[in-house]
Amino acid sequence: MILAPIAVVIGSTSLHAQEVGYPEKEELKFGFIKLTDMAPLAIAYEKRFFEDEGLYVTLEAQANWKVLLDRVIDGQLDGAHMLAGQPLGATIGFGTQADIITAFSMDLNGNAITVSNDIWKQMKPHIPHENGKPVHPIKADALKPVIDGFKNAGKPFNIGMVFPVSTHNYELRYWLAAGNIHPGYYAPHKGDTSGQINADALLSVTPPPQMPATMEAGTIEGYCVGEPWNQQAVFKGIGVPVVTDYEIWKNNPEKVFGVSKKWAEENPNTHIRVVKAMIRAAIWLDENNNANRPEAVKILAKSAYVGADAEVIANSMVGTFEYEKGDKREVPDFNVFFRYNATYPFYSDAIWYLTQMRRWGQISEQKPDSWYKDIAKQVYRPDIYAQAAKALIAEGKASAKDFPEFATETGYKPAQKHFIDNIVYDGTQPNAYLDKFNIGLKGSTKL
Amino acid sequence: MLTEKQTSVDLAKLTGLLKTIMLPLIGLVLFIGLWNAMAKNIDTSLGQFPGTAAVWEQATVLVDEHYAQKNKATEFYERQQKRNAERVAKDPTYQPKIRAFTGAPTFFQQIWTSLYTVMVGFIMASLIAVPLGILCGLSKSSYAAINPLIQLFKPISPLAWLPLVTMVVSAAYVSDDPMFSKSFITSAATVALCCLWPTLINTAVGVSSIDKDLINVSKVLRLNPIQHVLKIVMPSSIPAIFTGLRLSLGIGWMVLIAAEMLAQNPGLGKFVWDEFQNGSSESLARIMVAVLTIGIIGFILDRLMLQLQKWVSWDKSATLR
């Protein structure tokens, strides 16, 4: 039985961080998918940051994103490594309806789009070269003639992504649409959840670890997935990553740590303590210019975590990325866990995902700007994050300069450039942003 | 004379020995040779298919991992005690408690989980199937009523039951301090649903085909229904019941591995699936270790049931195999 802990009231508005009370629930089970961006969980466990918070956490790999979400909803898991779109999708009722919130963003970047060797051979003539090497970033313009060829031959062009509300789905669509390839619409109000209406390229769901095997079997011609499954394709010699998500949108938010709203309300102290431990893990991962990354690779290579060979995981974790075999390039920010406020749950990040849900029809009707902001506020909880960060600062485990200025932070990043199509994103104006795209739903359009 | 007799005895012994030891050994050696020869020629994207050496190596690695994890558990408990003591010092009203080790289960713990789950599922199934089978065997009308259901549910794959069982267990098994985890209940119930049928059918057939003389004896002695079942029906249908139980246990073991793989419930099935998802260069050899373990355990379970059957059957002269 849980003993009533000494209640310490936490004032979220107070300037002085107060000590966080004892956790309401000490034995926790968190789910994750075998991907390198689950690292903050593994590190918080292995480096005993969870135990420092009085939490006894079990980490359990899940089969796919759907199972993981269902288990968080029905309480078998206390929380999980989630796709940023999952808490948002669940809250607005696309797919499963449930109240899921997040107070911790797990990383920036970390994904790539890979095509099979055969497609790469067909793409290559359309890619400009310099010093015998293809010029990056590679745009989907180079893929367009290949897809036209498939169309003329009457063959479907299948691409894998990991979940309908995944970052990967939106990144892949973004990249394709920027190259004038239509990735297809969803029409949930008509019961169409395949997302292939008007599609030039047919996107479908494959769980991350199965991507290479599925492409090898010829079911899909390419995929968008997190690491290590792009480097695995290079390592196995079955495919070529053409573009990283860093090149599609520099420093884009990726996974989040999601819990059910009910759980968060019942276990406020536990929640803050979990976020504290994970912030420490994220700091550790980026410390001293990624000095701890080789150690992190060794931990992730254990079969209980990601389990892939250490050299495959290391390819992306230590700041380089191997495109075509032998074409290894520096991508120092391929995986960002802490710097650039990576762990802070920005409302503008949530709104970007919502705009993409609208763009591709997952949100079938026009919504006012205020709706986007309300949903973001419901799901993203910087208030909880701030309490955790302040407690860490008070304990001397983190320094205030590494965090946003909590008193003045609005949760909206300034307008962001650095998209592959040079369109500027301003989170405060979602509808105006949607109007800028050539391909995609906008305004009052309804399928 | 004597020597001749002796040699003939020796010869008989020798052929006996040949049959019991040499032939299985030859089979095994042939299999291993074939396996190694085939493995060399199968190239997967994760490298060569593992031969015996690679599998043996991974088996030892799994043993090492088990002991390493045990050490970690010891350290975990030590740290926890220290932490509890600190908290008590700060807050004397706190009653410390010991939480279970949070590390990932090792291969051997997964084996134990699977064995435990299959036994619970199997016993659940048997407790339903044997009485129901006896009822069906004794009364033609109840058999007529139940038979369509048996025929309908018997061929259903565990993979079809699993989503239903999962959803029902999630909805029905709600408790703040659950004694069993949901995943355990799901696995065990799926096993029970799938391994119910062979026992049920065999029991019904066994009971309905009792020797007429025995039934007449029961009538002559005016045994009441309970005595009739205990003294006449059960003893004479034991062989049939046990044939059913053996079939059921075999099916249950197969079903469990599939259910664990699909639902990610703890056990050997999850071990196999996790390794497949890892896609490391050692994964295939580790899966092979699990596959062989599953086979060996299935074999041992069947032998155990056979021993049990020999032990409880009246007719000790009957050949059982």
PDB file of N, CA and C in Angstrom, chain A residues 375-447:
ATOM      1  N   ILE A 375      -5.556  23.338 -28.336  1.00  0.00           N
ATOM      2  CA  ILE A 375      -5.139  21.928 -28.309  1.00  0.00           C
ATOM      3  C   ILE A 375      -3.691  21.823 -27.836  1.00  0.00           C
ATOM      4  N   ALA A 376      -2.848  22.703 -28.362  1.00  0.00           N
ATOM      5  CA  ALA A 376      -1.439  22.672 -27.964  1.00  0.00           C
ATOM      6  C   ALA A 376      -1.312  22.844 -26.455  1.00  0.00           C
ATOM      7  N   LYS A 377      -2.122  23.744 -25.894  1.00  0.00           N
ATOM      8  CA  LYS A 377      -2.083  24.000 -24.450  1.00  0.00           C
ATOM      9  C   LYS A 377      -2.583  22.820 -23.643  1.00  0.00           C
ATOM     10  N   GLN A 378      -3.562  22.114 -24.203  1.00  0.00           N
ATOM     11  CA  GLN A 378      -4.094  20.939 -23.499  1.00  0.00           C
ATOM     12  C   GLN A 378      -3.062  19.824 -23.413  1.00  0.00           C
ATOM     13  N   VAL A 379      -2.285  19.665 -24.506  1.00  0.00           N
ATOM     14  CA  VAL A 379      -1.418  18.491 -24.622  1.00  0.00           C
ATOM     15  C   VAL A 379       0.002  18.766 -24.145  1.00  0.00           C
ATOM     16  N   TYR A 380       0.551  19.912 -24.512  1.00  0.00           N
ATOM     17  CA  TYR A 380       1.929  20.229 -24.146  1.00  0.00           C
ATOM     18  C   TYR A 380       1.930  20.963 -22.822  1.00  0.00           C
ATOM     19  N   ARG A 381       2.760  20.487 -21.874  1.00  0.00           N
ATOM     20  CA  ARG A 381       2.702  21.020 -20.525  1.00  0.00           C
ATOM     21  C   ARG A 381       4.041  21.581 -20.065  1.00  0.00           C
ATOM     22  N   PRO A 382       4.431  22.741 -20.617  1.00  0.00           N
ATOM     23  CA  PRO A 382       5.687  23.353 -20.158  1.00  0.00           C
ATOM     24  C   PRO A 382       5.667  23.695 -18.669  1.00  0.00           C
ATOM     25  N   ASP A 383       4.477  23.820 -18.071  1.00  0.00           N
ATOM     26  CA  ASP A 383       4.425  24.131 -16.640  1.00  0.00           C
ATOM     27  C   ASP A 383       5.066  23.023 -15.807  1.00  0.00           C
ATOM     28  N   ILE A 384       4.777  21.767 -16.195  1.00  0.00           N
ATOM     29  CA  ILE A 384       5.360  20.640 -15.456  1.00  0.00           C
ATOM     30  C   ILE A 384       6.869  20.586 -15.701  1.00  0.00           C
ATOM     31  N   TYR A 385       7.236  20.842 -16.966  1.00  0.00           N
ATOM     32  CA  TYR A 385       8.657  20.861 -17.303  1.00  0.00           C
ATOM     33  C   TYR A 385       9.394  21.894 -16.456  1.00  0.00           C
ATOM     34  N   ALA A 386       8.785  23.080 -16.341  1.00  0.00           N
ATOM     35  CA  ALA A 386       9.441  24.164 -15.615  1.00  0.00           C
ATOM     36  C   ALA A 386       9.659  23.787 -14.149  1.00  0.00           C
ATOM     37  N   GLN A 387       8.685  23.119 -13.556  1.00  0.00           N
ATOM     38  CA  GLN A 387       8.848  22.703 -12.155  1.00  0.00           C
ATOM     39  C   GLN A 387      10.019  21.746 -12.005  1.00  0.00           C
ATOM     40  N   ALA A 388      10.125  20.811 -12.958  1.00  0.00           N
ATOM     41  CA  ALA A 388      11.222  19.842 -12.908  1.00  0.00           C
ATOM     42  C   ALA A 388      12.559  20.561 -13.073  1.00  0.00           C
ATOM     43  N   ALA A 389      12.612  21.462 -14.062  1.00  0.00           N
ATOM     44  CA  ALA A 389      13.870  22.161 -14.342  1.00  0.00           C
ATOM     45  C   ALA A 389      14.283  23.007 -13.150  1.00  0.00           C
ATOM     46  N   LYS A 390      13.311  23.710 -12.550  1.00  0.00           N
ATOM     47  CA  LYS A 390      13.639  24.556 -11.402  1.00  0.00           C
ATOM     48  C   LYS A 390      14.162  23.722 -10.236  1.00  0.00           C
ATOM     49  N   ALA A 391      13.562  22.563 -10.037  1.00  0.00           N
ATOM     50  CA  ALA A 391      14.037  21.693  -8.955  1.00  0.00           C
ATOM     51  C   ALA A 391      15.477  21.258  -9.215  1.00  0.00           C
ATOM     52  N   LEU A 392      15.788  20.945 -10.483  1.00  0.00           N
ATOM     53  CA  LEU A 392      17.160  20.529 -10.814  1.00  0.00           C
ATOM     54  C   LEU A 392      18.139  21.684 -10.602  1.00  0.00           C
ATOM     55  N   ILE A 393      17.700  22.878 -10.984  1.00  0.00           N
ATOM     56  CA  ILE A 393      18.571  24.047 -10.803  1.00  0.00           C
ATOM     57  C   ILE A 393      18.825  24.260  -9.306  1.00  0.00           C
ATOM     58  N   ALA A 394      17.759  24.144  -8.516  1.00  0.00           N
ATOM     59  CA  ALA A 394      17.888  24.342  -7.067  1.00  0.00           C
ATOM     60  C   ALA A 394      18.831  23.304  -6.458  1.00  0.00           C
ATOM     61  N   GLU A 395      18.818  22.084  -6.997  1.00  0.00           N
ATOM     62  CA  GLU A 395      19.690  21.031  -6.464  1.00  0.00           C
ATOM     63  C   GLU A 395      21.100  21.124  -7.009  1.00  0.00           C
ATOM     64  N   GLY A 396      21.316  22.055  -7.932  1.00  0.00           N
ATOM     65  CA  GLY A 396      22.639  22.201  -8.517  1.00  0.00           C
ATOM     66  C   GLY A 396      22.967  21.150  -9.563  1.00  0.00           C
ATOM     67  N   LYS A 397      21.951  20.467 -10.056  1.00  0.00           N
ATOM     68  CA  LYS A 397      22.202  19.412 -11.048  1.00  0.00           C
ATOM     69  C   LYS A 397      22.089  19.953 -12.469  1.00  0.00           C
ATOM     70  N   ALA A 398      21.662  21.184 -12.599  1.00  0.00           N
ATOM     71  CA  ALA A 398      21.577  21.806 -13.923  1.00  0.00           C
ATOM     72  C   ALA A 398      21.744  23.301 -13.714  1.00  0.00           C
ATOM     73  N   SER A 399      22.104  23.988 -14.788  1.00  0.00           N
ATOM     74  CA  SER A 399      22.277  25.424 -14.597  1.00  0.00           C
ATOM     75  C   SER A 399      21.188  26.173 -15.358  1.00  0.00           C
ATOM     76  N   ALA A 400      20.748  27.280 -14.767  1.00  0.00           N
ATOM     77  CA  ALA A 400      19.594  28.013 -15.290  1.00  0.00           C
ATOM     78  C   ALA A 400      19.807  28.474 -16.722  1.00  0.00           C
ATOM     79  N   LYS A 401      21.075  28.716 -17.103  1.00  0.00           N
ATOM     80  CA  LYS A 401      21.302  29.254 -18.442  1.00  0.00           C
ATOM     81  C   LYS A 401      21.027  28.214 -19.544  1.00  0.00           C
ATOM     82  N   ASP A 402      20.915  26.949 -19.154  1.00  0.00           N
ATOM     83  CA  ASP A 402      20.635  25.921 -20.159  1.00  0.00           C
ATOM     84  C   ASP A 402      19.155  25.827 -20.508  1.00  0.00           C
ATOM     85  N   PHE A 403      18.335  26.566 -19.753  1.00  0.00           N
ATOM     86  CA  PHE A 403      16.887  26.466 -19.977  1.00  0.00           C
ATOM     87  C   PHE A 403      16.335  27.785 -20.497  1.00  0.00           C
ATOM     88  N   PRO A 404      15.164  27.751 -21.086  1.00  0.00           N
ATOM     89  CA  PRO A 404      14.541  29.012 -21.481  1.00  0.00           C
ATOM     90  C   PRO A 404      14.252  29.851 -20.233  1.00  0.00           C
ATOM     91  N   GLU A 405      14.092  31.140 -20.414  1.00  0.00           N
ATOM     92  CA  GLU A 405      13.739  32.013 -19.289  1.00  0.00           C
ATOM     93  C   GLU A 405      12.273  31.748 -18.949  1.00  0.00           C
ATOM     94  N   PHE A 406      12.045  30.969 -17.889  1.00  0.00           N
ATOM     95  CA  PHE A 406      10.684  30.479 -17.647  1.00  0.00           C
ATOM     96  C   PHE A 406       9.667  31.589 -17.419  1.00  0.00           C
ATOM     97  N   ALA A 407      10.108  32.686 -16.803  1.00  0.00           N
ATOM     98  CA  ALA A 407       9.163  33.753 -16.477  1.00  0.00           C
ATOM     99  C   ALA A 407       8.590  34.404 -17.731  1.00  0.00           C
ATOM    100  N   THR A 408       9.408  34.456 -18.790  1.00  0.00           N
ATOM    101  CA  THR A 408       8.960  35.181 -19.986  1.00  0.00           C
ATOM    102  C   THR A 408       8.659  34.265 -21.172  1.00  0.00           C
ATOM    103  N   GLU A 409       8.978  33.005 -21.044  1.00  0.00           N
ATOM    104  CA  GLU A 409       8.805  32.082 -22.166  1.00  0.00           C
ATOM    105  C   GLU A 409       7.324  31.939 -22.538  1.00  0.00           C
ATOM    106  N   THR A 410       7.022  32.148 -23.826  1.00  0.00           N
ATOM    107  CA  THR A 410       5.627  32.061 -24.267  1.00  0.00           C
ATOM    108  C   THR A 410       5.287  30.677 -24.798  1.00  0.00           C
ATOM    109  N   GLY A 411       6.316  29.911 -25.082  1.00  0.00           N
ATOM    110  CA  GLY A 411       6.056  28.598 -25.671  1.00  0.00           C
ATOM    111  C   GLY A 411       6.038  28.646 -27.192  1.00  0.00           C
ATOM    112  N   TYR A 412       6.226  29.836 -27.752  1.00  0.00           N
ATOM    113  CA  TYR A 412       6.256  29.959 -29.216  1.00  0.00           C
ATOM    114  C   TYR A 412       7.655  30.332 -29.660  1.00  0.00           C
ATOM    115  N   LYS A 413       8.244  29.481 -30.493  1.00  0.00           N
ATOM    116  CA  LYS A 413       9.554  29.814 -31.044  1.00  0.00           C
ATOM    117  C   LYS A 413       9.364  30.924 -32.064  1.00  0.00           C
ATOM    118  N   PRO A 414      10.393  31.779 -32.258  1.00  0.00           N
ATOM    119  CA  PRO A 414      10.278  32.780 -33.326  1.00  0.00           C
ATOM    120  C   PRO A 414      10.096  32.084 -34.675  1.00  0.00           C
ATOM    121  N   ALA A 415       9.604  32.807 -35.673  1.00  0.00           N
ATOM    122  CA  ALA A 415       9.356  32.207 -36.988  1.00  0.00           C
ATOM    123  C   ALA A 415      10.571  31.405 -37.440  1.00  0.00           C
ATOM    124  N   GLN A 416      10.321  30.177 -37.928  1.00  0.00           N
ATOM    125  CA  GLN A 416      11.432  29.290 -38.276  1.00  0.00           C
ATOM    126  C   GLN A 416      11.592  29.169 -39.785  1.00  0.00           C
ATOM    127  N   LYS A 417      12.868  29.320 -40.224  1.00  0.00           N
ATOM    128  CA  LYS A 417      13.171  29.105 -41.654  1.00  0.00           C
ATOM    129  C   LYS A 417      13.737  27.699 -41.763  1.00  0.00           C
ATOM    130  N   HIS A 418      14.686  27.513 -42.625  1.00  0.00           N
ATOM    131  CA  HIS A 418      15.392  26.240 -42.719  1.00  0.00           C
ATOM    132  C   HIS A 418      14.479  25.056 -43.000  1.00  0.00           C
ATOM    133  N   PHE A 419      13.502  25.262 -43.840  1.00  0.00           N
ATOM    134  CA  PHE A 419      12.753  24.117 -44.356  1.00  0.00           C
ATOM    135  C   PHE A 419      13.283  23.850 -45.766  1.00  0.00           C
ATOM    136  N   ILE A 420      13.114  22.637 -46.250  1.00  0.00           N
ATOM    137  CA  ILE A 420      13.712  22.281 -47.551  1.00  0.00           C
ATOM    138  C   ILE A 420      13.078  23.090 -48.685  1.00  0.00           C
ATOM    139  N   ASP A 421      11.832  23.569 -48.486  1.00  0.00           N
ATOM    140  CA  ASP A 421      11.183  24.366 -49.534  1.00  0.00           C
ATOM    141  C   ASP A 421      11.201  25.867 -49.212  1.00  0.00           C
ATOM    142  N   ASN A 422      11.992  26.235 -48.198  1.00  0.00           N
ATOM    143  CA  ASN A 422      12.173  27.646 -47.817  1.00  0.00           C
ATOM    144  C   ASN A 422      10.900  28.350 -47.357  1.00  0.00           C
ATOM    145  N   ILE A 423       9.871  27.594 -47.007  1.00  0.00           N
ATOM    146  CA  ILE A 423       8.661  28.219 -46.475  1.00  0.00           C
ATOM    147  C   ILE A 423       8.893  28.497 -44.991  1.00  0.00           C
ATOM    148  N   VAL A 424       8.458  29.676 -44.539  1.00  0.00           N
ATOM    149  CA  VAL A 424       8.702  30.076 -43.152  1.00  0.00           C
ATOM    150  C   VAL A 424       7.515  29.662 -42.282  1.00  0.00           C
ATOM    151  N   TYR A 425       7.833  29.089 -41.107  1.00  0.00           N
ATOM    152  CA  TYR A 425       6.772  28.642 -40.201  1.00  0.00           C
ATOM    153  C   TYR A 425       6.673  29.565 -38.991  1.00  0.00           C
ATOM    154  N   ASP A 426       5.492  30.103 -38.783  1.00  0.00           N
ATOM    155  CA  ASP A 426       5.230  30.898 -37.588  1.00  0.00           C
ATOM    156  C   ASP A 426       4.089  30.247 -36.822  1.00  0.00           C
ATOM    157  N   GLY A 427       4.429  29.708 -35.660  1.00  0.00           N
ATOM    158  CA  GLY A 427       3.469  28.927 -34.891  1.00  0.00           C
ATOM    159  C   GLY A 427       2.256  29.706 -34.419  1.00  0.00           C
ATOM    160  N   THR A 428       2.355  31.025 -34.387  1.00  0.00           N
ATOM    161  CA  THR A 428       1.217  31.796 -33.894  1.00  0.00           C
ATOM    162  C   THR A 428       0.145  31.950 -34.980  1.00  0.00           C
ATOM    163  N   GLN A 429       0.495  31.607 -36.245  1.00  0.00           N
ATOM    164  CA  GLN A 429      -0.472  31.774 -37.333  1.00  0.00           C
ATOM    165  C   GLN A 429      -0.619  30.512 -38.169  1.00  0.00           C
ATOM    166  N   PRO A 430      -1.218  29.496 -37.601  1.00  0.00           N
ATOM    167  CA  PRO A 430      -1.289  28.216 -38.315  1.00  0.00           C
ATOM    168  C   PRO A 430      -2.030  28.286 -39.648  1.00  0.00           C
ATOM    169  N   ASN A 431      -3.144  29.016 -39.718  1.00  0.00           N
ATOM    170  CA  ASN A 431      -3.896  29.042 -40.972  1.00  0.00           C
ATOM    171  C   ASN A 431      -3.138  29.762 -42.082  1.00  0.00           C
ATOM    172  N   ALA A 432      -2.466  30.858 -41.704  1.00  0.00           N
ATOM    173  CA  ALA A 432      -1.669  31.577 -42.692  1.00  0.00           C
ATOM    174  C   ALA A 432      -0.540  30.684 -43.198  1.00  0.00           C
ATOM    175  N   TYR A 433       0.011  29.861 -42.304  1.00  0.00           N
ATOM    176  CA  TYR A 433       1.085  28.934 -42.689  1.00  0.00           C
ATOM    177  C   TYR A 433       0.563  27.926 -43.703  1.00  0.00           C
ATOM    178  N   LEU A 434      -0.609  27.373 -43.436  1.00  0.00           N
ATOM    179  CA  LEU A 434      -1.184  26.368 -44.337  1.00  0.00           C
ATOM    180  C   LEU A 434      -1.410  26.940 -45.731  1.00  0.00           C
ATOM    181  N   ASP A 435      -1.764  28.221 -45.787  1.00  0.00           N
ATOM    182  CA  ASP A 435      -2.039  28.854 -47.081  1.00  0.00           C
ATOM    183  C   ASP A 435      -0.808  28.902 -47.984  1.00  0.00           C
ATOM    184  N   LYS A 436       0.372  28.745 -47.379  1.00  0.00           N
ATOM    185  CA  LYS A 436       1.592  28.886 -48.174  1.00  0.00           C
ATOM    186  C   LYS A 436       1.911  27.661 -49.026  1.00  0.00           C
ATOM    187  N   PHE A 437       1.262  26.526 -48.746  1.00  0.00           N
ATOM    188  CA  PHE A 437       1.636  25.302 -49.466  1.00  0.00           C
ATOM    189  C   PHE A 437       0.857  25.141 -50.772  1.00  0.00           C
ATOM    190  N   ASN A 438       1.541  24.657 -51.809  1.00  0.00           N
ATOM    191  CA  ASN A 438       0.862  24.352 -53.074  1.00  0.00           C
ATOM    192  C   ASN A 438       0.031  23.090 -52.948  1.00  0.00           C
ATOM    193  N   ILE A 439       0.628  22.065 -52.352  1.00  0.00           N
ATOM    194  CA  ILE A 439      -0.094  20.798 -52.192  1.00  0.00           C
ATOM    195  C   ILE A 439      -0.558  20.708 -50.750  1.00  0.00           C
ATOM    196  N   GLY A 440      -1.823  20.413 -50.545  1.00  0.00           N
ATOM    197  CA  GLY A 440      -2.323  20.260 -49.176  1.00  0.00           C
ATOM    198  C   GLY A 440      -3.615  21.024 -48.985  1.00  0.00           C
ATOM    199  N   LEU A 441      -4.416  20.583 -47.997  1.00  0.00           N
ATOM    200  CA  LEU A 441      -5.679  21.249 -47.714  1.00  0.00           C
ATOM    201  C   LEU A 441      -5.405  22.570 -46.998  1.00  0.00           C
ATOM    202  N   LYS A 442      -6.230  23.557 -47.270  1.00  0.00           N
ATOM    203  CA  LYS A 442      -6.101  24.835 -46.570  1.00  0.00           C
ATOM    204  C   LYS A 442      -7.460  25.512 -46.573  1.00  0.00           C
ATOM    205  N   GLY A 443      -7.549  26.565 -45.769  1.00  0.00           N
ATOM    206  CA  GLY A 443      -8.801  27.316 -45.725  1.00  0.00           C
ATOM    207  C   GLY A 443      -9.969  26.415 -45.392  1.00  0.00           C
ATOM    208  N   SER A 444     -11.048  26.576 -46.139  1.00  0.00           N
ATOM    209  CA  SER A 444     -12.254  25.811 -45.805  1.00  0.00           C
ATOM    210  C   SER A 444     -12.398  24.555 -46.666  1.00  0.00           C
ATOM    211  N   THR A 445     -11.332  24.206 -47.404  1.00  0.00           N
ATOM    212  CA  THR A 445     -11.418  23.017 -48.262  1.00  0.00           C
ATOM    213  C   THR A 445     -11.752  21.780 -47.444  1.00  0.00           C
ATOM    214  N   LYS A 446     -12.698  21.017 -47.966  1.00  0.00           N
ATOM    215  CA  LYS A 446     -13.033  19.749 -47.321  1.00  0.00           C
ATOM    216  C   LYS A 446     -13.143  18.706 -48.407  1.00  0.00           C
ATOM    217  N   LEU A 447     -12.543  17.553 -48.155  1.00  0.00           N
ATOM    218  CA  LEU A 447     -12.571  16.512 -49.198  1.00  0.00           C
ATOM    219  C   LEU A 447     -13.961  15.917 -49.345  1.00  0.00           C
TER     220      LEU A 447
END
